[in-house]
């Protein structure tokens, strides 16, 4: 297996705890909190992955850790929030391409 | 003195980035003592506090508390002890105890601010998961965490307001006109 393992089993369970708790609390919270919870999980997953990640993802993960808390506080500014999410979508797509092209090269 | 009190109320802000620096036990105790003086419906005092300083327990709590952005050295969990409410034959749907939670929360946050400490309330957590992690007695329901610590340098400002408001926007004087 040429791929990196980036999470331990305990870390994966920690992420599951966060996702499941997020699903539950969302039932009692305003709809616009849903993206906030997904982004919090994204930020925590990025932090867990960072240590063992390859150069193909490192900068992207680091950017998430720095940018996402900033975005949370701008939640009430819909335009800034949307721009921030669009930026992350572009960055994750570029990260996907880096991974898929090296996969193709090694196949 | 009254200006100092009002200023303490005006300048308290929720802090979501804290340092690892420990909080002195006597400060934690002062905050809990302040809460003891918060008003409570029927003078029943159904509120109980659970203080968590153990790093591993705090870590587990954060994993089931998606709304807990800060890594605070001290967590004070405000619980309602429903056994007390039942003892007084109040209905379990009674909302007074939730108001008690709010009174205690603000009292603790103002006390922390007066002591030069940072604080932040958190209700976005799974109650069921917290009951398991803290092994809470069956009659306790966990309602709100108050995170206490020291503000991190360069901590971001809080959530931006949806709309600028003043107290006047929130207040109506006297009876509403007939439609
Ligand atoms: C009932 C209640 C629940 C709250 N829950 C959370 C929470 O789960 N996470 C959080 O970061 N802030 C929480 N807050 C803090 C509010 O977001 C904060 O008070 C508000 O944005 C205004 O900021 P300020 O208190 O600094 O003026 C809560 C506040 C209250 C009163």
PDB file of C-alpha atoms and ligand atoms in Angstrom:
ATOM      1  CA  UNK A   1       0.000   0.000   0.000  1.00  0.00           C
ATOM      2  CA  UNK A   2       1.721   3.146  -1.177  1.00  0.00           C
ATOM      3  CA  UNK A   3      -0.847   5.487   0.443  1.00  0.00           C
ATOM      4  CA  UNK A   4      -0.170   7.241   3.761  1.00  0.00           C
ATOM      5  CA  UNK A   5      -2.193   6.310   6.815  1.00  0.00           C
ATOM      6  CA  UNK A   6      -3.037   9.645   8.424  1.00  0.00           C
ATOM      7  CA  UNK A   7      -5.381   8.683  11.294  1.00  0.00           C
ATOM      8  CA  UNK A   8      -5.113   6.213  14.136  1.00  0.00           C
ATOM      9  CA  UNK A   9      -8.209   4.237  15.099  1.00  0.00           C
ATOM     10  CA  UNK A  10      -8.652   6.386  18.218  1.00  0.00           C
ATOM     11  CA  UNK A  11      -8.453   9.575  16.163  1.00  0.00           C
ATOM     12  CA  UNK A  12     -11.045   8.216  13.747  1.00  0.00           C
ATOM     13  CA  UNK A  13     -13.373   7.401  16.669  1.00  0.00           C
ATOM     14  CA  UNK A  14     -12.838  10.949  17.972  1.00  0.00           C
ATOM     15  CA  UNK A  15     -13.970  12.298  14.643  1.00  0.00           C
ATOM     16  CA  UNK A  16     -17.000   9.997  14.669  1.00  0.00           C
ATOM     17  CA  UNK A  17     -17.929  11.370  18.114  1.00  0.00           C
ATOM     18  CA  UNK A  18     -17.813  14.905  16.761  1.00  0.00           C
ATOM     19  CA  UNK A  19     -19.867  14.073  13.664  1.00  0.00           C
ATOM     20  CA  UNK A  20     -22.524  12.132  15.567  1.00  0.00           C
ATOM     21  CA  UNK A  21     -22.816  14.840  18.252  1.00  0.00           C
ATOM     22  CA  UNK A  22     -23.074  17.452  15.507  1.00  0.00           C
ATOM     23  CA  UNK A  23     -25.938  15.550  13.885  1.00  0.00           C
ATOM     24  CA  UNK A  24     -27.815  15.395  17.188  1.00  0.00           C
ATOM     25  CA  UNK A  25     -27.402  19.008  18.246  1.00  0.00           C
ATOM     26  CA  UNK A  26     -28.399  20.217  14.795  1.00  0.00           C
ATOM     27  CA  UNK A  27     -31.971  19.068  15.540  1.00  0.00           C
ATOM     28  CA  UNK A  28     -32.194  21.811  18.179  1.00  0.00           C
ATOM     29  CA  UNK A  29     -30.269  24.521  16.376  1.00  0.00           C
ATOM     30  CA  UNK A  30     -30.875  26.981  13.535  1.00  0.00           C
ATOM     31  CA  UNK A  31     -30.356  25.608  10.012  1.00  0.00           C
ATOM     32  CA  UNK A  32     -27.480  28.007   9.320  1.00  0.00           C
ATOM     33  CA  UNK A  33     -25.439  26.256  12.050  1.00  0.00           C
ATOM     34  CA  UNK A  34     -25.211  23.096   9.915  1.00  0.00           C
ATOM     35  CA  UNK A  35     -22.326  24.330   7.712  1.00  0.00           C
ATOM     36  CA  UNK A  36     -20.589  25.592  10.863  1.00  0.00           C
ATOM     37  CA  UNK A  37     -20.590  22.075  12.334  1.00  0.00           C
ATOM     38  CA  UNK A  38     -19.354  20.494   9.125  1.00  0.00           C
ATOM     39  CA  UNK A  39     -16.561  23.044   8.979  1.00  0.00           C
ATOM     40  CA  UNK A  40     -15.629  22.419  12.622  1.00  0.00           C
ATOM     41  CA  UNK A  41     -15.322  18.707  11.798  1.00  0.00           C
ATOM     42  CA  UNK A  42     -13.256  19.613   8.728  1.00  0.00           C
ATOM     43  CA  UNK A  43     -10.934  21.754  10.829  1.00  0.00           C
ATOM     44  CA  UNK A  44     -10.470  19.047  13.473  1.00  0.00           C
ATOM     45  CA  UNK A  45      -9.909  16.346  10.823  1.00  0.00           C
ATOM     46  CA  UNK A  46      -7.335  18.599   9.150  1.00  0.00           C
ATOM     47  CA  UNK A  47      -5.523  19.018  12.477  1.00  0.00           C
ATOM     48  CA  UNK A  48      -5.524  15.241  13.071  1.00  0.00           C
ATOM     49  CA  UNK A  49      -4.240  14.519   9.548  1.00  0.00           C
ATOM     50  CA  UNK A  50      -1.602  17.241   9.391  1.00  0.00           C
ATOM     51  CA  UNK A  51       1.186  15.446  11.235  1.00  0.00           C
ATOM     52  CA  UNK A  52       1.258  12.407   8.920  1.00  0.00           C
ATOM     53  CA  UNK A  53      -0.007  13.946   5.684  1.00  0.00           C
ATOM     54  CA  UNK A  54       2.105  14.118   2.539  1.00  0.00           C
ATOM     55  CA  UNK A  55       3.141  17.323   0.811  1.00  0.00           C
ATOM     56  CA  UNK A  56       0.195  16.892  -1.542  1.00  0.00           C
ATOM     57  CA  UNK A  57      -2.231  17.863   1.237  1.00  0.00           C
ATOM     58  CA  UNK A  58      -0.160  19.613   3.918  1.00  0.00           C
ATOM     59  CA  UNK A  59      -0.608  23.210   2.766  1.00  0.00           C
ATOM     60  CA  UNK A  60      -4.318  22.671   2.199  1.00  0.00           C
ATOM     61  CA  UNK A  61      -4.782  21.202   5.687  1.00  0.00           C
ATOM     62  CA  UNK A  62      -2.804  24.002   7.294  1.00  0.00           C
ATOM     63  CA  UNK A  63      -4.909  26.561   5.433  1.00  0.00           C
ATOM     64  CA  UNK A  64      -8.118  24.934   6.758  1.00  0.00           C
ATOM     65  CA  UNK A  65      -6.867  25.102  10.330  1.00  0.00           C
ATOM     66  CA  UNK A  66      -6.157  28.800  10.003  1.00  0.00           C
ATOM     67  CA  UNK A  67      -9.044  29.884   7.825  1.00  0.00           C
ATOM     68  CA  UNK A  68     -12.036  27.989   9.260  1.00  0.00           C
ATOM     69  CA  UNK A  69     -12.158  29.610  12.746  1.00  0.00           C
ATOM     70  CA  UNK A  70     -11.990  32.975  10.985  1.00  0.00           C
ATOM     71  CA  UNK A  71     -14.927  31.998   8.767  1.00  0.00           C
ATOM     72  CA  UNK A  72     -17.069  30.917  11.723  1.00  0.00           C
ATOM     73  CA  UNK A  73     -17.027  34.380  13.139  1.00  0.00           C
ATOM     74  CA  UNK A  74     -18.173  35.800   9.799  1.00  0.00           C
ATOM     75  CA  UNK A  75     -21.208  33.508   9.603  1.00  0.00           C
ATOM     76  CA  UNK A  76     -23.593  36.460   9.732  1.00  0.00           C
ATOM     77  CA  UNK A  77     -21.937  37.987   6.653  1.00  0.00           C
ATOM     78  CA  UNK A  78     -23.410  35.693   3.995  1.00  0.00           C
ATOM     79  CA  UNK A  79     -21.263  37.002   1.141  1.00  0.00           C
ATOM     80  CA  UNK A  80     -17.961  36.533   3.024  1.00  0.00           C
ATOM     81  CA  UNK A  81     -19.099  33.132   4.249  1.00  0.00           C
ATOM     82  CA  UNK A  82     -20.042  31.991   0.736  1.00  0.00           C
ATOM     83  CA  UNK A  83     -16.732  33.302  -0.664  1.00  0.00           C
ATOM     84  CA  UNK A  84     -14.841  31.430   2.062  1.00  0.00           C
ATOM     85  CA  UNK A  85     -16.680  28.177   1.290  1.00  0.00           C
ATOM     86  CA  UNK A  86     -16.142  28.609  -2.467  1.00  0.00           C
ATOM     87  CA  UNK A  87     -12.438  29.137  -1.793  1.00  0.00           C
ATOM     88  CA  UNK A  88     -12.284  25.896   0.212  1.00  0.00           C
ATOM     89  CA  UNK A  89     -14.146  24.047  -2.569  1.00  0.00           C
ATOM     90  CA  UNK A  90     -11.560  25.217  -5.119  1.00  0.00           C
ATOM     91  CA  UNK A  91      -8.695  24.282  -2.814  1.00  0.00           C
ATOM     92  CA  UNK A  92     -10.067  20.828  -2.018  1.00  0.00           C
ATOM     93  CA  UNK A  93     -10.633  20.194  -5.735  1.00  0.00           C
ATOM     94  CA  UNK A  94      -7.008  21.124  -6.451  1.00  0.00           C
ATOM     95  CA  UNK A  95      -5.905  18.827  -3.616  1.00  0.00           C
ATOM     96  CA  UNK A  96      -8.017  16.016  -5.108  1.00  0.00           C
ATOM     97  CA  UNK A  97      -6.340  16.512  -8.471  1.00  0.00           C
ATOM     98  CA  UNK A  98      -2.870  16.329  -6.894  1.00  0.00           C
ATOM     99  CA  UNK A  99      -3.791  13.033  -5.264  1.00  0.00           C
ATOM    100  CA  UNK A 100      -5.506  11.538  -8.304  1.00  0.00           C
ATOM    101  CA  UNK A 101      -2.688  12.473 -10.710  1.00  0.00           C
ATOM    102  CA  UNK A 102      -0.040  10.854  -8.508  1.00  0.00           C
ATOM    103  CA  UNK A 103      -2.282   7.800  -8.132  1.00  0.00           C
ATOM    104  CA  UNK A 104      -2.494   7.604 -11.929  1.00  0.00           C
ATOM    105  CA  UNK A 105       1.285   7.939 -12.173  1.00  0.00           C
ATOM    106  CA  UNK A 106       1.880   5.089  -9.729  1.00  0.00           C
ATOM    107  CA  UNK A 107      -0.759   2.783 -11.303  1.00  0.00           C
TER     108      UNK A 107
ATOM    109  CA  UNK B   1     -18.244  51.549  42.177  1.00  0.00           C
ATOM    110  CA  UNK B   2     -21.528  51.391  40.237  1.00  0.00           C
ATOM    111  CA  UNK B   3     -19.673  52.545  37.100  1.00  0.00           C
ATOM    112  CA  UNK B   4     -17.175  49.695  37.647  1.00  0.00           C
ATOM    113  CA  UNK B   5     -19.998  47.162  37.856  1.00  0.00           C
ATOM    114  CA  UNK B   6     -21.671  48.519  34.729  1.00  0.00           C
ATOM    115  CA  UNK B   7     -18.376  48.578  32.915  1.00  0.00           C
ATOM    116  CA  UNK B   8     -17.751  44.948  33.842  1.00  0.00           C
ATOM    117  CA  UNK B   9     -21.119  44.085  32.290  1.00  0.00           C
ATOM    118  CA  UNK B  10     -20.399  46.100  29.129  1.00  0.00           C
ATOM    119  CA  UNK B  11     -16.907  44.799  28.496  1.00  0.00           C
ATOM    120  CA  UNK B  12     -17.421  41.058  29.039  1.00  0.00           C
ATOM    121  CA  UNK B  13     -17.154  39.222  25.714  1.00  0.00           C
ATOM    122  CA  UNK B  14     -17.234  35.520  24.922  1.00  0.00           C
ATOM    123  CA  UNK B  15     -13.654  34.303  24.437  1.00  0.00           C
ATOM    124  CA  UNK B  16     -13.174  31.323  22.120  1.00  0.00           C
ATOM    125  CA  UNK B  17      -9.367  31.116  22.127  1.00  0.00           C
ATOM    126  CA  UNK B  18      -7.621  30.523  25.440  1.00  0.00           C
ATOM    127  CA  UNK B  19      -4.079  29.671  26.558  1.00  0.00           C
ATOM    128  CA  UNK B  20      -3.069  26.511  28.450  1.00  0.00           C
ATOM    129  CA  UNK B  21      -2.285  28.543  31.581  1.00  0.00           C
ATOM    130  CA  UNK B  22      -3.996  27.022  34.607  1.00  0.00           C
ATOM    131  CA  UNK B  23      -6.597  28.984  36.555  1.00  0.00           C
ATOM    132  CA  UNK B  24      -5.884  29.393  40.274  1.00  0.00           C
ATOM    133  CA  UNK B  25      -8.120  27.196  42.420  1.00  0.00           C
ATOM    134  CA  UNK B  26      -9.139  30.213  44.510  1.00  0.00           C
ATOM    135  CA  UNK B  27     -10.375  32.002  41.400  1.00  0.00           C
ATOM    136  CA  UNK B  28     -12.464  28.981  40.400  1.00  0.00           C
ATOM    137  CA  UNK B  29     -13.876  28.930  43.909  1.00  0.00           C
ATOM    138  CA  UNK B  30     -14.659  32.678  43.795  1.00  0.00           C
ATOM    139  CA  UNK B  31     -16.587  32.133  40.561  1.00  0.00           C
ATOM    140  CA  UNK B  32     -18.579  29.262  42.099  1.00  0.00           C
ATOM    141  CA  UNK B  33     -19.235  31.335  45.192  1.00  0.00           C
ATOM    142  CA  UNK B  34     -20.529  34.206  43.035  1.00  0.00           C
ATOM    143  CA  UNK B  35     -22.924  31.753  41.352  1.00  0.00           C
ATOM    144  CA  UNK B  36     -24.271  30.790  44.733  1.00  0.00           C
ATOM    145  CA  UNK B  37     -25.641  34.366  44.984  1.00  0.00           C
ATOM    146  CA  UNK B  38     -27.464  34.239  41.650  1.00  0.00           C
ATOM    147  CA  UNK B  39     -31.257  34.456  41.914  1.00  0.00           C
ATOM    148  CA  UNK B  40     -33.198  31.177  41.738  1.00  0.00           C
ATOM    149  CA  UNK B  41     -36.931  30.561  41.198  1.00  0.00           C
ATOM    150  CA  UNK B  42     -38.734  29.779  44.464  1.00  0.00           C
ATOM    151  CA  UNK B  43     -35.335  29.858  46.172  1.00  0.00           C
ATOM    152  CA  UNK B  44     -35.196  26.152  45.296  1.00  0.00           C
ATOM    153  CA  UNK B  45     -31.612  26.020  44.025  1.00  0.00           C
ATOM    154  CA  UNK B  46     -31.986  23.044  41.696  1.00  0.00           C
ATOM    155  CA  UNK B  47     -28.680  23.928  40.013  1.00  0.00           C
ATOM    156  CA  UNK B  48     -25.549  21.832  40.569  1.00  0.00           C
ATOM    157  CA  UNK B  49     -22.076  22.513  39.219  1.00  0.00           C
ATOM    158  CA  UNK B  50     -19.560  19.966  37.977  1.00  0.00           C
ATOM    159  CA  UNK B  51     -16.022  21.312  37.646  1.00  0.00           C
ATOM    160  CA  UNK B  52     -13.692  19.573  35.201  1.00  0.00           C
ATOM    161  CA  UNK B  53      -9.966  20.271  35.149  1.00  0.00           C
ATOM    162  CA  UNK B  54      -8.617  16.832  34.180  1.00  0.00           C
ATOM    163  CA  UNK B  55      -7.065  17.235  30.677  1.00  0.00           C
ATOM    164  CA  UNK B  56      -8.217  13.863  29.330  1.00  0.00           C
ATOM    165  CA  UNK B  57     -11.820  14.427  30.441  1.00  0.00           C
ATOM    166  CA  UNK B  58     -11.783  17.920  28.935  1.00  0.00           C
ATOM    167  CA  UNK B  59     -10.515  16.454  25.692  1.00  0.00           C
ATOM    168  CA  UNK B  60     -13.342  13.906  25.563  1.00  0.00           C
ATOM    169  CA  UNK B  61     -15.903  16.593  26.356  1.00  0.00           C
ATOM    170  CA  UNK B  62     -14.729  18.724  23.419  1.00  0.00           C
ATOM    171  CA  UNK B  63     -15.234  15.747  21.105  1.00  0.00           C
ATOM    172  CA  UNK B  64     -18.957  15.646  21.844  1.00  0.00           C
ATOM    173  CA  UNK B  65     -19.290  19.429  22.107  1.00  0.00           C
ATOM    174  CA  UNK B  66     -19.027  20.800  18.571  1.00  0.00           C
ATOM    175  CA  UNK B  67     -19.848  24.300  19.899  1.00  0.00           C
ATOM    176  CA  UNK B  68     -16.859  24.307  22.256  1.00  0.00           C
ATOM    177  CA  UNK B  69     -14.266  26.141  20.196  1.00  0.00           C
ATOM    178  CA  UNK B  70     -12.009  27.034  23.114  1.00  0.00           C
ATOM    179  CA  UNK B  71      -9.585  24.634  24.804  1.00  0.00           C
ATOM    180  CA  UNK B  72     -10.199  25.935  28.300  1.00  0.00           C
ATOM    181  CA  UNK B  73      -8.259  24.746  31.366  1.00  0.00           C
ATOM    182  CA  UNK B  74     -11.432  24.765  33.483  1.00  0.00           C
ATOM    183  CA  UNK B  75     -14.937  23.705  32.501  1.00  0.00           C
ATOM    184  CA  UNK B  76     -17.850  24.336  34.809  1.00  0.00           C
ATOM    185  CA  UNK B  77     -20.904  22.338  33.807  1.00  0.00           C
ATOM    186  CA  UNK B  78     -24.208  23.764  34.995  1.00  0.00           C
ATOM    187  CA  UNK B  79     -26.685  20.959  35.635  1.00  0.00           C
ATOM    188  CA  UNK B  80     -30.298  20.908  36.759  1.00  0.00           C
ATOM    189  CA  UNK B  81     -30.898  18.359  39.488  1.00  0.00           C
ATOM    190  CA  UNK B  82     -34.471  17.314  38.664  1.00  0.00           C
ATOM    191  CA  UNK B  83     -34.765  15.410  41.933  1.00  0.00           C
ATOM    192  CA  UNK B  84     -34.991  18.757  43.740  1.00  0.00           C
ATOM    193  CA  UNK B  85     -37.704  19.964  41.392  1.00  0.00           C
ATOM    194  CA  UNK B  86     -39.696  16.778  41.966  1.00  0.00           C
ATOM    195  CA  UNK B  87     -39.247  17.043  45.743  1.00  0.00           C
ATOM    196  CA  UNK B  88     -41.029  20.383  45.572  1.00  0.00           C
ATOM    197  CA  UNK B  89     -43.772  18.885  43.428  1.00  0.00           C
ATOM    198  CA  UNK B  90     -43.058  21.152  40.527  1.00  0.00           C
ATOM    199  CA  UNK B  91     -43.846  19.900  37.050  1.00  0.00           C
ATOM    200  CA  UNK B  92     -40.917  18.674  35.031  1.00  0.00           C
ATOM    201  CA  UNK B  93     -41.908  20.984  32.189  1.00  0.00           C
ATOM    202  CA  UNK B  94     -41.307  23.947  34.476  1.00  0.00           C
ATOM    203  CA  UNK B  95     -39.014  26.407  32.734  1.00  0.00           C
ATOM    204  CA  UNK B  96     -37.928  28.266  35.870  1.00  0.00           C
ATOM    205  CA  UNK B  97     -34.907  26.049  36.312  1.00  0.00           C
ATOM    206  CA  UNK B  98     -33.666  26.927  32.827  1.00  0.00           C
ATOM    207  CA  UNK B  99     -33.894  30.589  33.766  1.00  0.00           C
ATOM    208  CA  UNK B 100     -31.852  29.670  36.856  1.00  0.00           C
ATOM    209  CA  UNK B 101     -29.204  28.243  34.534  1.00  0.00           C
ATOM    210  CA  UNK B 102     -29.026  31.556  32.665  1.00  0.00           C
ATOM    211  CA  UNK B 103     -28.800  33.593  35.873  1.00  0.00           C
ATOM    212  CA  UNK B 104     -25.988  31.377  37.180  1.00  0.00           C
ATOM    213  CA  UNK B 105     -24.168  31.465  33.846  1.00  0.00           C
ATOM    214  CA  UNK B 106     -24.096  35.235  33.542  1.00  0.00           C
ATOM    215  CA  UNK B 107     -23.139  35.614  37.199  1.00  0.00           C
ATOM    216  CA  UNK B 108     -20.153  33.284  36.695  1.00  0.00           C
ATOM    217  CA  UNK B 109     -19.040  34.971  33.481  1.00  0.00           C
ATOM    218  CA  UNK B 110     -19.178  38.404  35.094  1.00  0.00           C
ATOM    219  CA  UNK B 111     -17.280  37.101  38.129  1.00  0.00           C
ATOM    220  CA  UNK B 112     -14.617  35.618  35.843  1.00  0.00           C
ATOM    221  CA  UNK B 113     -14.328  38.902  33.950  1.00  0.00           C
ATOM    222  CA  UNK B 114     -13.980  40.819  37.217  1.00  0.00           C
ATOM    223  CA  UNK B 115     -11.095  38.482  38.138  1.00  0.00           C
ATOM    224  CA  UNK B 116      -9.385  39.191  34.818  1.00  0.00           C
ATOM    225  CA  UNK B 117     -10.288  35.771  33.397  1.00  0.00           C
ATOM    226  CA  UNK B 118     -11.843  34.885  30.057  1.00  0.00           C
ATOM    227  CA  UNK B 119     -15.040  32.876  29.762  1.00  0.00           C
ATOM    228  CA  UNK B 120     -17.448  31.421  27.225  1.00  0.00           C
ATOM    229  CA  UNK B 121     -20.770  29.586  27.491  1.00  0.00           C
ATOM    230  CA  UNK B 122     -21.464  26.433  25.468  1.00  0.00           C
ATOM    231  CA  UNK B 123     -24.801  24.691  24.994  1.00  0.00           C
ATOM    232  CA  UNK B 124     -23.959  23.009  21.684  1.00  0.00           C
ATOM    233  CA  UNK B 125     -23.072  19.567  22.984  1.00  0.00           C
ATOM    234  CA  UNK B 126     -24.696  16.153  23.113  1.00  0.00           C
ATOM    235  CA  UNK B 127     -26.358  15.863  26.513  1.00  0.00           C
ATOM    236  CA  UNK B 128     -26.501  12.081  26.304  1.00  0.00           C
ATOM    237  CA  UNK B 129     -22.793  11.796  25.524  1.00  0.00           C
ATOM    238  CA  UNK B 130     -21.897  14.184  28.366  1.00  0.00           C
ATOM    239  CA  UNK B 131     -23.958  12.119  30.828  1.00  0.00           C
ATOM    240  CA  UNK B 132     -21.879   9.073  29.864  1.00  0.00           C
ATOM    241  CA  UNK B 133     -18.495  10.824  29.869  1.00  0.00           C
ATOM    242  CA  UNK B 134     -19.063  12.432  33.289  1.00  0.00           C
ATOM    243  CA  UNK B 135     -21.078   9.519  34.725  1.00  0.00           C
ATOM    244  CA  UNK B 136     -23.668  12.046  35.936  1.00  0.00           C
ATOM    245  CA  UNK B 137     -26.230  10.958  38.530  1.00  0.00           C
ATOM    246  CA  UNK B 138     -29.530  10.006  36.855  1.00  0.00           C
ATOM    247  CA  UNK B 139     -31.390  13.082  38.103  1.00  0.00           C
ATOM    248  CA  UNK B 140     -28.828  15.540  36.651  1.00  0.00           C
ATOM    249  CA  UNK B 141     -29.339  17.062  33.224  1.00  0.00           C
ATOM    250  CA  UNK B 142     -26.316  18.875  31.785  1.00  0.00           C
ATOM    251  CA  UNK B 143     -27.432  22.280  30.491  1.00  0.00           C
ATOM    252  CA  UNK B 144     -24.489  24.571  29.842  1.00  0.00           C
ATOM    253  CA  UNK B 145     -20.714  24.616  30.107  1.00  0.00           C
ATOM    254  CA  UNK B 146     -18.906  27.736  31.189  1.00  0.00           C
ATOM    255  CA  UNK B 147     -15.346  27.595  29.868  1.00  0.00           C
ATOM    256  CA  UNK B 148     -12.884  29.529  32.016  1.00  0.00           C
ATOM    257  CA  UNK B 149      -9.297  30.439  31.197  1.00  0.00           C
ATOM    258  CA  UNK B 150      -6.940  33.126  30.002  1.00  0.00           C
ATOM    259  CA  UNK B 151      -7.547  34.881  26.700  1.00  0.00           C
ATOM    260  CA  UNK B 152      -5.009  33.946  24.019  1.00  0.00           C
ATOM    261  CA  UNK B 153      -2.977  36.753  22.549  1.00  0.00           C
ATOM    262  CA  UNK B 154      -4.445  37.789  19.214  1.00  0.00           C
ATOM    263  CA  UNK B 155      -7.685  35.903  19.920  1.00  0.00           C
ATOM    264  CA  UNK B 156     -10.237  36.582  17.213  1.00  0.00           C
ATOM    265  CA  UNK B 157     -13.200  38.775  17.967  1.00  0.00           C
ATOM    266  CA  UNK B 158     -16.507  37.016  18.571  1.00  0.00           C
ATOM    267  CA  UNK B 159     -19.165  36.215  16.052  1.00  0.00           C
ATOM    268  CA  UNK B 160     -20.077  39.283  14.018  1.00  0.00           C
ATOM    269  CA  UNK B 161     -23.484  40.783  14.787  1.00  0.00           C
ATOM    270  CA  UNK B 162     -26.274  39.995  12.326  1.00  0.00           C
ATOM    271  CA  UNK B 163     -27.387  43.575  12.737  1.00  0.00           C
ATOM    272  CA  UNK B 164     -26.155  46.491  14.820  1.00  0.00           C
ATOM    273  CA  UNK B 165     -28.471  46.952  17.752  1.00  0.00           C
ATOM    274  CA  UNK B 166     -28.818  49.192  20.759  1.00  0.00           C
ATOM    275  CA  UNK B 167     -30.872  48.538  23.868  1.00  0.00           C
ATOM    276  CA  UNK B 168     -33.512  50.834  22.393  1.00  0.00           C
ATOM    277  CA  UNK B 169     -34.081  48.417  19.498  1.00  0.00           C
ATOM    278  CA  UNK B 170     -34.836  45.711  22.033  1.00  0.00           C
ATOM    279  CA  UNK B 171     -37.197  47.685  24.230  1.00  0.00           C
ATOM    280  CA  UNK B 172     -40.835  48.684  24.053  1.00  0.00           C
ATOM    281  CA  UNK B 173     -42.225  51.087  26.635  1.00  0.00           C
ATOM    282  CA  UNK B 174     -45.673  50.503  28.096  1.00  0.00           C
ATOM    283  CA  UNK B 175     -48.721  48.878  26.561  1.00  0.00           C
ATOM    284  CA  UNK B 176     -48.769  48.034  22.851  1.00  0.00           C
ATOM    285  CA  UNK B 177     -51.273  49.997  20.765  1.00  0.00           C
ATOM    286  CA  UNK B 178     -54.422  48.168  19.649  1.00  0.00           C
ATOM    287  CA  UNK B 179     -54.102  47.076  16.043  1.00  0.00           C
TER     288      UNK B 179
HETATM  289  C1  LIG C   1     -27.888  30.178  25.838  1.00  0.00           C
HETATM  290  C2  LIG C   1     -26.572  30.464  25.154  1.00  0.00           C
HETATM  291  C3  LIG C   1     -25.905  29.436  24.499  1.00  0.00           C
HETATM  292  C4  LIG C   1     -24.679  29.676  23.884  1.00  0.00           C
HETATM  293  N1  LIG C   1     -24.010  28.629  23.305  1.00  0.00           N
HETATM  294  C5  LIG C   1     -22.795  28.851  22.742  1.00  0.00           C
HETATM  295  C6  LIG C   1     -22.050  27.755  22.211  1.00  0.00           C
HETATM  296  O1  LIG C   1     -22.458  26.586  22.258  1.00  0.00           O
HETATM  297  N2  LIG C   1     -20.836  28.026  21.652  1.00  0.00           N
HETATM  298  C7  LIG C   1     -20.344  29.304  21.596  1.00  0.00           C
HETATM  299  O2  LIG C   1     -19.225  29.488  21.090  1.00  0.00           O
HETATM  300  N3  LIG C   1     -21.030  30.368  22.117  1.00  0.00           N
HETATM  301  C8  LIG C   1     -22.239  30.163  22.679  1.00  0.00           C
HETATM  302  N4  LIG C   1     -22.928  31.234  23.228  1.00  0.00           N
HETATM  303  C9  LIG C   1     -22.343  32.589  23.182  1.00  0.00           C
HETATM  304  C10 LIG C   1     -23.029  33.517  22.165  1.00  0.00           C
HETATM  305  O3  LIG C   1     -22.721  33.127  20.841  1.00  0.00           O
HETATM  306  C11 LIG C   1     -22.533  34.952  22.450  1.00  0.00           C
HETATM  307  O4  LIG C   1     -22.984  35.330  23.714  1.00  0.00           O
HETATM  308  C12 LIG C   1     -23.031  35.941  21.407  1.00  0.00           C
HETATM  309  O5  LIG C   1     -22.427  35.679  20.156  1.00  0.00           O
HETATM  310  C13 LIG C   1     -22.717  37.380  21.820  1.00  0.00           C
HETATM  311  O6  LIG C   1     -21.344  37.542  22.109  1.00  0.00           O
HETATM  312  P1  LIG C   1     -20.856  38.290  23.460  1.00  0.00           P
HETATM  313  O7  LIG C   1     -21.467  37.550  24.614  1.00  0.00           O
HETATM  314  O8  LIG C   1     -19.371  38.240  23.413  1.00  0.00           O
HETATM  315  O9  LIG C   1     -21.364  39.700  23.357  1.00  0.00           O
HETATM  316  C14 LIG C   1     -24.126  30.998  23.879  1.00  0.00           C
HETATM  317  C15 LIG C   1     -24.808  32.020  24.551  1.00  0.00           C
HETATM  318  C16 LIG C   1     -25.998  31.750  25.208  1.00  0.00           C
HETATM  319  C17 LIG C   1     -26.681  32.865  25.958  1.00  0.00           C
END
